[in-house]
PDB file of C-alpha atoms in Angstrom:
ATOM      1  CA  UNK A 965     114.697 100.816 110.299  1.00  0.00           C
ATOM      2  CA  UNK A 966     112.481 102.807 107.602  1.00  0.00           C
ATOM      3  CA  UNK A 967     110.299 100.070 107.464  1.00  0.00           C
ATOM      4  CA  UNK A 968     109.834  99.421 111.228  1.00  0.00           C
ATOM      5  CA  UNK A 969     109.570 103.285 111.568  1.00  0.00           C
ATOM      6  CA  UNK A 970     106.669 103.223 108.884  1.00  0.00           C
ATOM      7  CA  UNK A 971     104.893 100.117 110.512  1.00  0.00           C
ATOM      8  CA  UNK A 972     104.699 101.961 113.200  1.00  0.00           C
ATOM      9  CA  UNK A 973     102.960 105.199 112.446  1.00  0.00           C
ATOM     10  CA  UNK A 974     100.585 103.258 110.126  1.00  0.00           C
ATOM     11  CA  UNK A 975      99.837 101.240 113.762  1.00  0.00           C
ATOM     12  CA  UNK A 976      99.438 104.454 115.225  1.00  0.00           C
ATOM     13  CA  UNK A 977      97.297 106.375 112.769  1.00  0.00           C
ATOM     14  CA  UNK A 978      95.106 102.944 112.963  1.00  0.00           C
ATOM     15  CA  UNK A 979      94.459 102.510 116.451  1.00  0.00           C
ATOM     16  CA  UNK A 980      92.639 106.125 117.078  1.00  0.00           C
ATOM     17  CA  UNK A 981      90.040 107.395 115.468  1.00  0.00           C
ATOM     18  CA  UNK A 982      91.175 111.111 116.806  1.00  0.00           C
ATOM     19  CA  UNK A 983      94.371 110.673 115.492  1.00  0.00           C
ATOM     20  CA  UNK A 984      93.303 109.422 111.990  1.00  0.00           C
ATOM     21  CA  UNK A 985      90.612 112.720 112.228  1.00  0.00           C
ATOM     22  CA  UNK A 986      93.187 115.249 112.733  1.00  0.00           C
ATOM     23  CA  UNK A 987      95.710 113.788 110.440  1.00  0.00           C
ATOM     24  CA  UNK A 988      93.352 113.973 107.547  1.00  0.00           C
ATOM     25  CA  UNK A 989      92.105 117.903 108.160  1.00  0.00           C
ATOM     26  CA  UNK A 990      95.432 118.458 109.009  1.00  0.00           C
ATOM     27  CA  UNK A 991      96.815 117.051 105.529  1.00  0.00           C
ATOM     28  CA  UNK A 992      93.809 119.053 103.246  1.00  0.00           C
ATOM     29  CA  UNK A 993      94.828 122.385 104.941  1.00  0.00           C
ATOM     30  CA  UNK A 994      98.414 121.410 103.737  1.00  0.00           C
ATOM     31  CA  UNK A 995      97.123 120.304 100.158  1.00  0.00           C
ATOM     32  CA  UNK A 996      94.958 123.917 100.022  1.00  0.00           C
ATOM     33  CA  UNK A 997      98.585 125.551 101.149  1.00  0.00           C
ATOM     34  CA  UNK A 998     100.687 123.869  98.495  1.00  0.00           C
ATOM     35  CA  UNK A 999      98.222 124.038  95.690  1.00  0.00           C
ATOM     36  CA  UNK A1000      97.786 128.243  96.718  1.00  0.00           C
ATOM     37  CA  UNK A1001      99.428 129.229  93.995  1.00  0.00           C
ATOM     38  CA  UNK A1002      97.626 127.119  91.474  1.00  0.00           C
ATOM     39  CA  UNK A1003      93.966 128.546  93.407  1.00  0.00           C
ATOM     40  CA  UNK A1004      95.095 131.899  93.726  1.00  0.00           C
ATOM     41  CA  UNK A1005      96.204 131.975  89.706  1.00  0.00           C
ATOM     42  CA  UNK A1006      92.828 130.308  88.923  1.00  0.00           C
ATOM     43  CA  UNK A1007      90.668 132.872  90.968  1.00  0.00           C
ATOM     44  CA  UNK A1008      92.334 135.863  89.296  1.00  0.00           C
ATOM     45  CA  UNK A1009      92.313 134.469  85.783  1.00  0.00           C
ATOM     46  CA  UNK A1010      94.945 135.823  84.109  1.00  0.00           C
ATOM     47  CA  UNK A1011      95.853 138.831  87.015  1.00  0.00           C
ATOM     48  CA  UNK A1012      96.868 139.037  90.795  1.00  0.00           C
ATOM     49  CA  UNK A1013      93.794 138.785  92.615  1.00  0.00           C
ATOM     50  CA  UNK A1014      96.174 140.047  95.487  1.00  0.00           C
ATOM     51  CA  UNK A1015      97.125 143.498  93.698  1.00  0.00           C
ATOM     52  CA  UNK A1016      96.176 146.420  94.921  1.00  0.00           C
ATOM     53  CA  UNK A1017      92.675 148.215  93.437  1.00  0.00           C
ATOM     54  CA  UNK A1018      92.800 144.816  91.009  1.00  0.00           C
ATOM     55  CA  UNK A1019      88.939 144.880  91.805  1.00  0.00           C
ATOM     56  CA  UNK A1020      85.873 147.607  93.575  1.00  0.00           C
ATOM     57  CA  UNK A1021      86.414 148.137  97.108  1.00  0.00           C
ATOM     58  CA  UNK A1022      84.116 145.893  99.335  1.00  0.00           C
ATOM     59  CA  UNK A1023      82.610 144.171  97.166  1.00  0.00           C
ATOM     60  CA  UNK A1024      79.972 141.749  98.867  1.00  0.00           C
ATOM     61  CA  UNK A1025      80.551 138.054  98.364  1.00  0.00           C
ATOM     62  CA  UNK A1026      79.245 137.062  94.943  1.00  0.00           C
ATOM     63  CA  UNK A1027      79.785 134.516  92.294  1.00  0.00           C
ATOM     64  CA  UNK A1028      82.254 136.417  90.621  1.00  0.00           C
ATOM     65  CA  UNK A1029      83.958 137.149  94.166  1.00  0.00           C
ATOM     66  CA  UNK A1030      82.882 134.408  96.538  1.00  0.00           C
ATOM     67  CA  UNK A1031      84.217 135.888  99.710  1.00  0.00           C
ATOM     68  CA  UNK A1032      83.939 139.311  98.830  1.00  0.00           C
ATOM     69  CA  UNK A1033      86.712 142.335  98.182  1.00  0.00           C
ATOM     70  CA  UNK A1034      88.746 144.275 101.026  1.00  0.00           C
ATOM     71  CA  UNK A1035      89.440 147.911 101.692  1.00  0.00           C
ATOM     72  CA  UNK A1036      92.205 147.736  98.799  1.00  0.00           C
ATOM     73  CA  UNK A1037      90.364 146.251  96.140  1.00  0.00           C
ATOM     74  CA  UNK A1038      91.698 142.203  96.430  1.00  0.00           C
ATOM     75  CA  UNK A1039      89.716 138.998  96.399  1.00  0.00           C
ATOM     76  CA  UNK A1040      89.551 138.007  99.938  1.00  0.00           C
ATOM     77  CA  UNK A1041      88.835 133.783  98.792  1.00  0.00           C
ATOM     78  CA  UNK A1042      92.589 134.627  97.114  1.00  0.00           C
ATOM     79  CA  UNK A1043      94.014 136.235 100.264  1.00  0.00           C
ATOM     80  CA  UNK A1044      93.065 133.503 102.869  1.00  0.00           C
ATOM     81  CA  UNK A1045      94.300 130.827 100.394  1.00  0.00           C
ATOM     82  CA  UNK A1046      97.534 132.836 100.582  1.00  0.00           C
ATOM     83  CA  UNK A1047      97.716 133.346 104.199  1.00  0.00           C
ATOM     84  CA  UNK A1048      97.175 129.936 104.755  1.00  0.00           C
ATOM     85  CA  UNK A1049     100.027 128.971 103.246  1.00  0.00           C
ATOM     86  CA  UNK A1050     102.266 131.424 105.183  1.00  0.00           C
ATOM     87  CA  UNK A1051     100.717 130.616 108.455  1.00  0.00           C
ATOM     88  CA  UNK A1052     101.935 126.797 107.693  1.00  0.00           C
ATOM     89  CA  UNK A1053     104.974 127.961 106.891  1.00  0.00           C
ATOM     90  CA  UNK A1054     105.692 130.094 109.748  1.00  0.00           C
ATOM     91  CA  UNK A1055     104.530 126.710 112.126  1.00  0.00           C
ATOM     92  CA  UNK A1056     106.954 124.242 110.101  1.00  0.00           C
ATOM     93  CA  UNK A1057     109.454 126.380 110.233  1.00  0.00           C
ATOM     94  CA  UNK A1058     109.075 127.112 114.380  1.00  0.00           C
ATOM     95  CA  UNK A1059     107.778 123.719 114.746  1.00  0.00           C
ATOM     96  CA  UNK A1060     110.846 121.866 112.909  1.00  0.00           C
ATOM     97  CA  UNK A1061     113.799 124.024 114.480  1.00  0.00           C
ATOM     98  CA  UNK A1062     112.523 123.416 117.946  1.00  0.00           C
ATOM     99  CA  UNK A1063     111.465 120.135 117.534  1.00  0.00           C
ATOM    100  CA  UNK A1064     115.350 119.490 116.227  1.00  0.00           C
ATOM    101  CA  UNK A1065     116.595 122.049 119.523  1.00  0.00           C
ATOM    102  CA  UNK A1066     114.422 120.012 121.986  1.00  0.00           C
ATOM    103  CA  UNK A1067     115.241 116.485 120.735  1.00  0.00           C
ATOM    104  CA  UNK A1068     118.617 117.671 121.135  1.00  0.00           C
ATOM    105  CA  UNK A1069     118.462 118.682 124.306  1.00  0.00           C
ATOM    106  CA  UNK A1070     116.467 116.469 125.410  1.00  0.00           C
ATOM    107  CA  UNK A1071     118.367 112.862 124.395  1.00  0.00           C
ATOM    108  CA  UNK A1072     121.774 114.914 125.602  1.00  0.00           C
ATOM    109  CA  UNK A1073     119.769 115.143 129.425  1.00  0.00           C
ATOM    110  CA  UNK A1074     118.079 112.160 129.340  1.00  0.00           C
ATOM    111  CA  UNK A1075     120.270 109.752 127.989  1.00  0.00           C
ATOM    112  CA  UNK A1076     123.890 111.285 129.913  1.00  0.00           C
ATOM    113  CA  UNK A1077     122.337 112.085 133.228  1.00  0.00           C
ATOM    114  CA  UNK A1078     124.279 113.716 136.289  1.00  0.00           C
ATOM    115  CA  UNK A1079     125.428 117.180 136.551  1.00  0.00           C
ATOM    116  CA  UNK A1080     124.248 117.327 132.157  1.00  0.00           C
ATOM    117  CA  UNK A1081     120.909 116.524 133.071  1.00  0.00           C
ATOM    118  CA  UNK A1082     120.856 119.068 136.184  1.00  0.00           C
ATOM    119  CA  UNK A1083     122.555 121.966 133.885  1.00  0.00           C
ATOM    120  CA  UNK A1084     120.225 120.939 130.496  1.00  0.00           C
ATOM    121  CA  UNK A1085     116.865 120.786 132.838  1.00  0.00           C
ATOM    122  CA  UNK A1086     117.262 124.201 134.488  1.00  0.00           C
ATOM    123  CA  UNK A1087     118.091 125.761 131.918  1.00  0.00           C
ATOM    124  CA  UNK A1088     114.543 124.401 130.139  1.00  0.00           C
ATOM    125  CA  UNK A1089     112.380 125.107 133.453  1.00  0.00           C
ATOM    126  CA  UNK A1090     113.881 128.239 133.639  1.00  0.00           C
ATOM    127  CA  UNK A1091     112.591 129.153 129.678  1.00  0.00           C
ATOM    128  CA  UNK A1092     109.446 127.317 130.521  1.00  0.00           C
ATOM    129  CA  UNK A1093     108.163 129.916 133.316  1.00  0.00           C
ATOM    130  CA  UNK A1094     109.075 132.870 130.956  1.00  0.00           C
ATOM    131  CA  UNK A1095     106.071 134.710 129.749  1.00  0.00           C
ATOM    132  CA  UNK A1096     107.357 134.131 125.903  1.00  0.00           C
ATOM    133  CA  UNK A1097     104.469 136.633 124.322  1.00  0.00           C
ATOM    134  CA  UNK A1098     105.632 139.638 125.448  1.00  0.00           C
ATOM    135  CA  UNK A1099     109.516 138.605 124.787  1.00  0.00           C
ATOM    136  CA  UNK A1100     108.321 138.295 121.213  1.00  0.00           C
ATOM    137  CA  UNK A1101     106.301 141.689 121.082  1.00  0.00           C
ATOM    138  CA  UNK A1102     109.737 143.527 122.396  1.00  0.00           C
ATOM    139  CA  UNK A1103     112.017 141.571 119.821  1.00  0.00           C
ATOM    140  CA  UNK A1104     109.155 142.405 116.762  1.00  0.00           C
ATOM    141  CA  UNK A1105     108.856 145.506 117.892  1.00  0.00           C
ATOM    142  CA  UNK A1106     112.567 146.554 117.577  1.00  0.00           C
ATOM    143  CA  UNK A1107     113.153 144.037 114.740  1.00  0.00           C
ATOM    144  CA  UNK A1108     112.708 145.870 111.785  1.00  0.00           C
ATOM    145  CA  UNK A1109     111.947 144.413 108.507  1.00  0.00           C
ATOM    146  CA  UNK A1110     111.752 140.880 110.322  1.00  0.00           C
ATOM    147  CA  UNK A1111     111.215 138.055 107.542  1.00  0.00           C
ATOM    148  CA  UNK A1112     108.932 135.109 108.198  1.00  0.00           C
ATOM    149  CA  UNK A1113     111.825 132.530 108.649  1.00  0.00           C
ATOM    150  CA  UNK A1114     113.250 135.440 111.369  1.00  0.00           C
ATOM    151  CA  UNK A1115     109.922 134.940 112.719  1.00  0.00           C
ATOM    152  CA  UNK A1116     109.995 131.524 113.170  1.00  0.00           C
ATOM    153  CA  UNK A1117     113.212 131.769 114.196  1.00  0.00           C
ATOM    154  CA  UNK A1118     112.795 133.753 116.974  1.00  0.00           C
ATOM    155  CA  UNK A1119     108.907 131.920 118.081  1.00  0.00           C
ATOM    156  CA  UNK A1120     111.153 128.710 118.204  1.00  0.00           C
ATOM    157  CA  UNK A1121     113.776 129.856 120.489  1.00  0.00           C
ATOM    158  CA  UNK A1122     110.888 130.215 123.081  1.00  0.00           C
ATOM    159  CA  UNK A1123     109.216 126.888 122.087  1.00  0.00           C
ATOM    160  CA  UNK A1124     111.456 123.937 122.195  1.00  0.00           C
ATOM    161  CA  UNK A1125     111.533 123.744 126.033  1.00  0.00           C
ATOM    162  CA  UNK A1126     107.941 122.053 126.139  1.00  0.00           C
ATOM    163  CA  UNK A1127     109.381 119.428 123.507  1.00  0.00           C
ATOM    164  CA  UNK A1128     112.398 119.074 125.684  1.00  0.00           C
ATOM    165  CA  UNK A1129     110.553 118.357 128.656  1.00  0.00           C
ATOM    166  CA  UNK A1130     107.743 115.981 126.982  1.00  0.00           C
ATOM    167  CA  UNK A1131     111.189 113.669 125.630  1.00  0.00           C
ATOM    168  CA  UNK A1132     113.800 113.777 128.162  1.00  0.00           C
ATOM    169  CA  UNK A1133     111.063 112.011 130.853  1.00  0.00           C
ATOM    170  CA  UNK A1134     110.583 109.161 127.905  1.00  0.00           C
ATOM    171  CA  UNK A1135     114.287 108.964 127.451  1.00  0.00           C
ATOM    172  CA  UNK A1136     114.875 109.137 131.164  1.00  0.00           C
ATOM    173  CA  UNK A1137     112.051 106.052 131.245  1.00  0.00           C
ATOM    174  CA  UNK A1138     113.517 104.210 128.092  1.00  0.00           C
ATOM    175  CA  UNK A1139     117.618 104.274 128.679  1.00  0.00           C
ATOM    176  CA  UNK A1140     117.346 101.376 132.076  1.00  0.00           C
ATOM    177  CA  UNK A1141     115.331  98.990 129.572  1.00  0.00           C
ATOM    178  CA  UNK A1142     116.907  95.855 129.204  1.00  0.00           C
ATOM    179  CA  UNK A1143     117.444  96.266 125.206  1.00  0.00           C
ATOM    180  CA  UNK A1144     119.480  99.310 125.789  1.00  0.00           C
ATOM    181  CA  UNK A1145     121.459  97.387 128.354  1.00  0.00           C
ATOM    182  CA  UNK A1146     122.051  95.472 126.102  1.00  0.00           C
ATOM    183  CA  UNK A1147     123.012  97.253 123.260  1.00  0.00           C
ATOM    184  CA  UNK A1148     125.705  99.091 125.831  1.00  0.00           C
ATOM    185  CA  UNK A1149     126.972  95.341 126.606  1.00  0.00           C
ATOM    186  CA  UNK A1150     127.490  94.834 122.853  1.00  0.00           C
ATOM    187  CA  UNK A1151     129.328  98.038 122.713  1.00  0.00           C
ATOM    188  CA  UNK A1152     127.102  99.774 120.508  1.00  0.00           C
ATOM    189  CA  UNK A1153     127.917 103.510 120.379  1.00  0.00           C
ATOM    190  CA  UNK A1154     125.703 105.945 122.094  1.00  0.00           C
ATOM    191  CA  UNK A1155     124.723 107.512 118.701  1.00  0.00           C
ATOM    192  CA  UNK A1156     124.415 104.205 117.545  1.00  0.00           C
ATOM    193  CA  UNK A1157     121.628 102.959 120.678  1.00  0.00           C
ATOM    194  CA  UNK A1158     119.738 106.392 120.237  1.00  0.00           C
ATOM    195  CA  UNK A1159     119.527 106.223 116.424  1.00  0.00           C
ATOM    196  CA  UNK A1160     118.281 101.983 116.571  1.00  0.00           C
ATOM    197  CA  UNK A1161     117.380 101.478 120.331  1.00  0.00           C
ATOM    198  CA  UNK A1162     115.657 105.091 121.414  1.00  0.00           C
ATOM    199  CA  UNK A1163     114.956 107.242 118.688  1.00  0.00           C
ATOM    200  CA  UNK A1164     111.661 105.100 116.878  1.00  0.00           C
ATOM    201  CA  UNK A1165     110.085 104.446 119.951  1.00  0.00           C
ATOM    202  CA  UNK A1166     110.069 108.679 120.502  1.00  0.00           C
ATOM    203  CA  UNK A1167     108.290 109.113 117.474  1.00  0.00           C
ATOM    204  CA  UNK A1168     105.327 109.672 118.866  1.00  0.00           C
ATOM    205  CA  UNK A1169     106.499 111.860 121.236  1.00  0.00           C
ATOM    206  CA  UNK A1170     108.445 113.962 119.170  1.00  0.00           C
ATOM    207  CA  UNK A1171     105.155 113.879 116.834  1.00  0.00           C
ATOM    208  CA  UNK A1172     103.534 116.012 119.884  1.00  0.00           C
ATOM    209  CA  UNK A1173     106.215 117.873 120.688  1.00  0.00           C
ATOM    210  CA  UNK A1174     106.211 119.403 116.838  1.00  0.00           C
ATOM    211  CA  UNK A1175     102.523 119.603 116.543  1.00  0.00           C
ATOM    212  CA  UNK A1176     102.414 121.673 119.747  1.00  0.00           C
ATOM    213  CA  UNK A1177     105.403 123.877 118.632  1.00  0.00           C
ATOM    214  CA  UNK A1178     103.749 124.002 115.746  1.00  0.00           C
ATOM    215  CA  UNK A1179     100.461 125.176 116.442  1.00  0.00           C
ATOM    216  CA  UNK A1180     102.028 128.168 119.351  1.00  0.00           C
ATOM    217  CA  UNK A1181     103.882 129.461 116.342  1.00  0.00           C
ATOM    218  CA  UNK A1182     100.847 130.043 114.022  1.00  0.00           C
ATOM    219  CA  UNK A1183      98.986 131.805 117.186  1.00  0.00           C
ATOM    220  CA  UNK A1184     101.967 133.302 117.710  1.00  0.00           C
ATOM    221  CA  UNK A1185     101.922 134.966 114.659  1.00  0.00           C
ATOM    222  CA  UNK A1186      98.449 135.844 114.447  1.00  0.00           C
ATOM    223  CA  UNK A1187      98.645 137.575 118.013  1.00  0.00           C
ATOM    224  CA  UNK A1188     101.691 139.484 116.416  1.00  0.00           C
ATOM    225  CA  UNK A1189      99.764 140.523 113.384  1.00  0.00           C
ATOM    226  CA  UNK A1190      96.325 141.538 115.520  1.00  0.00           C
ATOM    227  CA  UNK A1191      98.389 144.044 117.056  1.00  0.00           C
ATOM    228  CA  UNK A1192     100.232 145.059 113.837  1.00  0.00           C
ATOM    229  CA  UNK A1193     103.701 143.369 114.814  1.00  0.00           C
ATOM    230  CA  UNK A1194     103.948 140.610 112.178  1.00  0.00           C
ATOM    231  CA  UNK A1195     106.250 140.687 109.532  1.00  0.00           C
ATOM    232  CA  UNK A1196     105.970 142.961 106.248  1.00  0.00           C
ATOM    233  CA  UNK A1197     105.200 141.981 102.821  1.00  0.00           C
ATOM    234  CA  UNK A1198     103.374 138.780 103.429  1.00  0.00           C
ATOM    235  CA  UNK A1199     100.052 138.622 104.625  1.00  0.00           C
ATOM    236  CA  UNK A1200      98.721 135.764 106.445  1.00  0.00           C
ATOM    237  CA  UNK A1201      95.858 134.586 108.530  1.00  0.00           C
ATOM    238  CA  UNK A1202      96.249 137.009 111.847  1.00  0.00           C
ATOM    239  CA  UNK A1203      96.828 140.100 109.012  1.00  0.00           C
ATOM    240  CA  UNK A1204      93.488 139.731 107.678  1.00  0.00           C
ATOM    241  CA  UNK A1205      91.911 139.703 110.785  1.00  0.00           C
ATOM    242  CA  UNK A1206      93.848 142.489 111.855  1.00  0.00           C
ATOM    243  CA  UNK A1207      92.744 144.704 108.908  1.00  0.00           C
ATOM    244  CA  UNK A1208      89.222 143.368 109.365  1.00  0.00           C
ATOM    245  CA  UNK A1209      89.154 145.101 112.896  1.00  0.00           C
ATOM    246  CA  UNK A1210      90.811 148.140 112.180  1.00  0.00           C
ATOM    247  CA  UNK A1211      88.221 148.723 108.785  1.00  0.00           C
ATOM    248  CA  UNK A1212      85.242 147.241 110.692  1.00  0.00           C
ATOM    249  CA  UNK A1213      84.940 144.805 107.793  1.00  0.00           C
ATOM    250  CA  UNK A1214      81.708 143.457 109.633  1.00  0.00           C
ATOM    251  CA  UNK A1215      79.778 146.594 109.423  1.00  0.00           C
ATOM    252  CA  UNK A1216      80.398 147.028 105.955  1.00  0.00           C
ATOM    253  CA  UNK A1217      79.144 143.300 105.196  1.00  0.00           C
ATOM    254  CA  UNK A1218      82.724 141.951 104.584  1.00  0.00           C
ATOM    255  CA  UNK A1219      82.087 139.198 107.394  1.00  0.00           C
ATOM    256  CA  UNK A1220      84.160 136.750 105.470  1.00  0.00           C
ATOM    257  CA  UNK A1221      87.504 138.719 106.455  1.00  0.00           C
ATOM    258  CA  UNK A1222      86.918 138.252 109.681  1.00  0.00           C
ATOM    259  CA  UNK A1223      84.756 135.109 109.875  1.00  0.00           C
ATOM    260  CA  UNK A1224      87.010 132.492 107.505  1.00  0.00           C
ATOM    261  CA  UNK A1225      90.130 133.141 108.937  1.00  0.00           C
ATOM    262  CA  UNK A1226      88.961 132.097 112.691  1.00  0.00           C
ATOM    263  CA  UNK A1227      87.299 129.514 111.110  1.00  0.00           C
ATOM    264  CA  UNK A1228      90.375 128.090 109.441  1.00  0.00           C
ATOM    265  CA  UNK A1229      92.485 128.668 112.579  1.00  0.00           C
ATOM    266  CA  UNK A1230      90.176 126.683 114.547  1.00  0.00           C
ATOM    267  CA  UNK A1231      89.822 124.103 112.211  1.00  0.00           C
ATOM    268  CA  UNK A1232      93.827 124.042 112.600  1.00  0.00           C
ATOM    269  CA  UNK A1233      93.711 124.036 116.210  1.00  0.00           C
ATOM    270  CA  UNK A1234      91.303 121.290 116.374  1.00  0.00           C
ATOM    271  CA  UNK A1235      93.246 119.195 113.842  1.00  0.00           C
ATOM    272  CA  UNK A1236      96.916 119.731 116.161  1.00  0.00           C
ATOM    273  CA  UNK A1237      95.015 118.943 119.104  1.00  0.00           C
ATOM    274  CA  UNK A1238      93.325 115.964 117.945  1.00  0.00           C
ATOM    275  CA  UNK A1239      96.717 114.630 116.553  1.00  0.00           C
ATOM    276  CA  UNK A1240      98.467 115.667 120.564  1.00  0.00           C
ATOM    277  CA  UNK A1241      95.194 113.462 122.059  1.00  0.00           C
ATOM    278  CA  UNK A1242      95.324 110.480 119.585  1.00  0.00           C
ATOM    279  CA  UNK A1243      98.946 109.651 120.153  1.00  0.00           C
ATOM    280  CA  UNK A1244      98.598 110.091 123.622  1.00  0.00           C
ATOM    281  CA  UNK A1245      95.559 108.160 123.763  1.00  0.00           C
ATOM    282  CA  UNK A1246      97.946 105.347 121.581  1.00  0.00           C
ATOM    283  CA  UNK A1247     100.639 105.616 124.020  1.00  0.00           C
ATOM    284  CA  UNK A1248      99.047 106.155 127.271  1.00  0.00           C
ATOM    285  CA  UNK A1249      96.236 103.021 127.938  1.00  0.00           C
ATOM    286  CA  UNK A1250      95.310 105.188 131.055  1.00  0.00           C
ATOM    287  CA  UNK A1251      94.102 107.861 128.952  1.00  0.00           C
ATOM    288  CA  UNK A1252      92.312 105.605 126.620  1.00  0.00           C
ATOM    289  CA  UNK A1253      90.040 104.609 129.261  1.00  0.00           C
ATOM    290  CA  UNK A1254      89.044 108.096 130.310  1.00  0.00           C
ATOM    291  CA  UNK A1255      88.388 108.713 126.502  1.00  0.00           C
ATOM    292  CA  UNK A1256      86.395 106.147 125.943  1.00  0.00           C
ATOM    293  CA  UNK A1257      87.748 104.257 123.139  1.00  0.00           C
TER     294      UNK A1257
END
């Protein structure tokens, strides 16, 4: 099954060029986020670039500070390396617990049917049309001393209904084929014919369903931390553009505050989108077409 499973995302990541794209800025933004410590160690040189007054305040980007200092006295190039770890962290850890919720969910509606389905699918239509941001200001906002997992925690309750929905219509689709049939005939166990029979042909589908959980919970967070709602004692990508606005870093010729961390966050929402497109491109010939490819 591991190899079958493997043969199959290598197909995938081969038969779109968007796909392959995304993947590939997608996995250097993860490299730069597990190597952070190594970076952030090498930019101070023997200190914590992150301290407080470890350098002069607003410093202009220079070679001995290539993005320049904040309002406190840290290296911004150390801070953004930082944050971008954290702002991965806060997505896999949003993006795997609903991802796990939905799949649930969804495989329990899908594959049982009748009065589950009915129960299961209102439930998720009902959490769909729920205006989730605001939910999330009210809970941060009376929350206090909120971790990041907590934060993840609570982004993911309100994000594994669009997973939900995306799988249960494939599993809805997939349990009348004529290999699950058959599988029932044979008296395989219904863990045992969504493990072998439905599970590896979701992958894809789950793949989309985490990269777009994924990707809300990093925005998310940065919408929490622009309005100074995100949790304390880490900083990540929305918390230096929060304390860009508030100092005017622009004015004072600390663009890079502002300017990096929007450029990093698109790069990431261009790299989750492309990987969304490319396996539905893969999956969906119809949408190849209109593509191009």
């Amino acid at each position: 099954m591991t190899m079958r499973v493997l043969t199959a995302v290598l197909r995938t990541v081969r038969d779109s060029r968007r796909l392959a794209t995304g993947l590939v800025i997608l996995a250097l933004m993860v490299l730069l986020a597990l190597f952070s410590p190594l970076i952030v160690n090498a930019i101070g040189n023997g200190q914590d670039p992150i301290a407080l007054a470890a350098y002069q305040k607003w410093l202009v980007p220079g070679p001995d500070h290539l993005l320049g200092t904040d309002q406190f006295g840290r290296d911004v190039l150390a801070m953004v390396v930082s944050a971008m770890s954290v702002s991965l962290q806060i997505g896999a850890i949003a993006g795997v617990i609903s991802t796990v919720v939905g799949v649930i969910v969804a495989f329990v509606a899908g594959y049982k049917g009748g009065w589950v389905d009915g129960v299961l699918s209102t439930f998720t239509g009902i959490l769909l049309v729920i205006p989730t941001f605001p939910l999330l200001i009210a809970l941060s906002a009376y929350a206090k001393n909120v971790s990041l997992f907590q934060v993840g925690v609570m982004i993911s309750i309100f994000s594994w209904p669009f997973a939900a929905k995306t799988i249960r219509s494939q599993v809805l689709s997939l349990r009348s084929r004529p290999y699950v049939d058959l599988a029932r005939v044979s008296k395989a166990r219904d863990l045992e014919i969504i493990g072998t029979e439905l599970l590896p042909n979701l992958l894809p589908f789950i793949g989309v369903g985490f990269a777009s959980s994924a990707l809300g919970a990093i925005f998310g967070l940065v919408g929490l931390e622009v309005i100074g709602l995100g949790p304390g004692g880490v900083i990540d990508l929305g918390q230096i553009i929060f304390n860009a606005i508030n100092t005017g870093a622009l004015t004072l010729g600390a663009w890079p505050m502002f300017v990096v961390p929007i450029v990093l966050l698109t790069l990431l929402f261009a790299a989750l989108n492309m990987v969304n497109i490319g396996l539905e491109e893969v999956y969906n010939p119809r949408l190849r077409g209109v593509a191009g490819e």
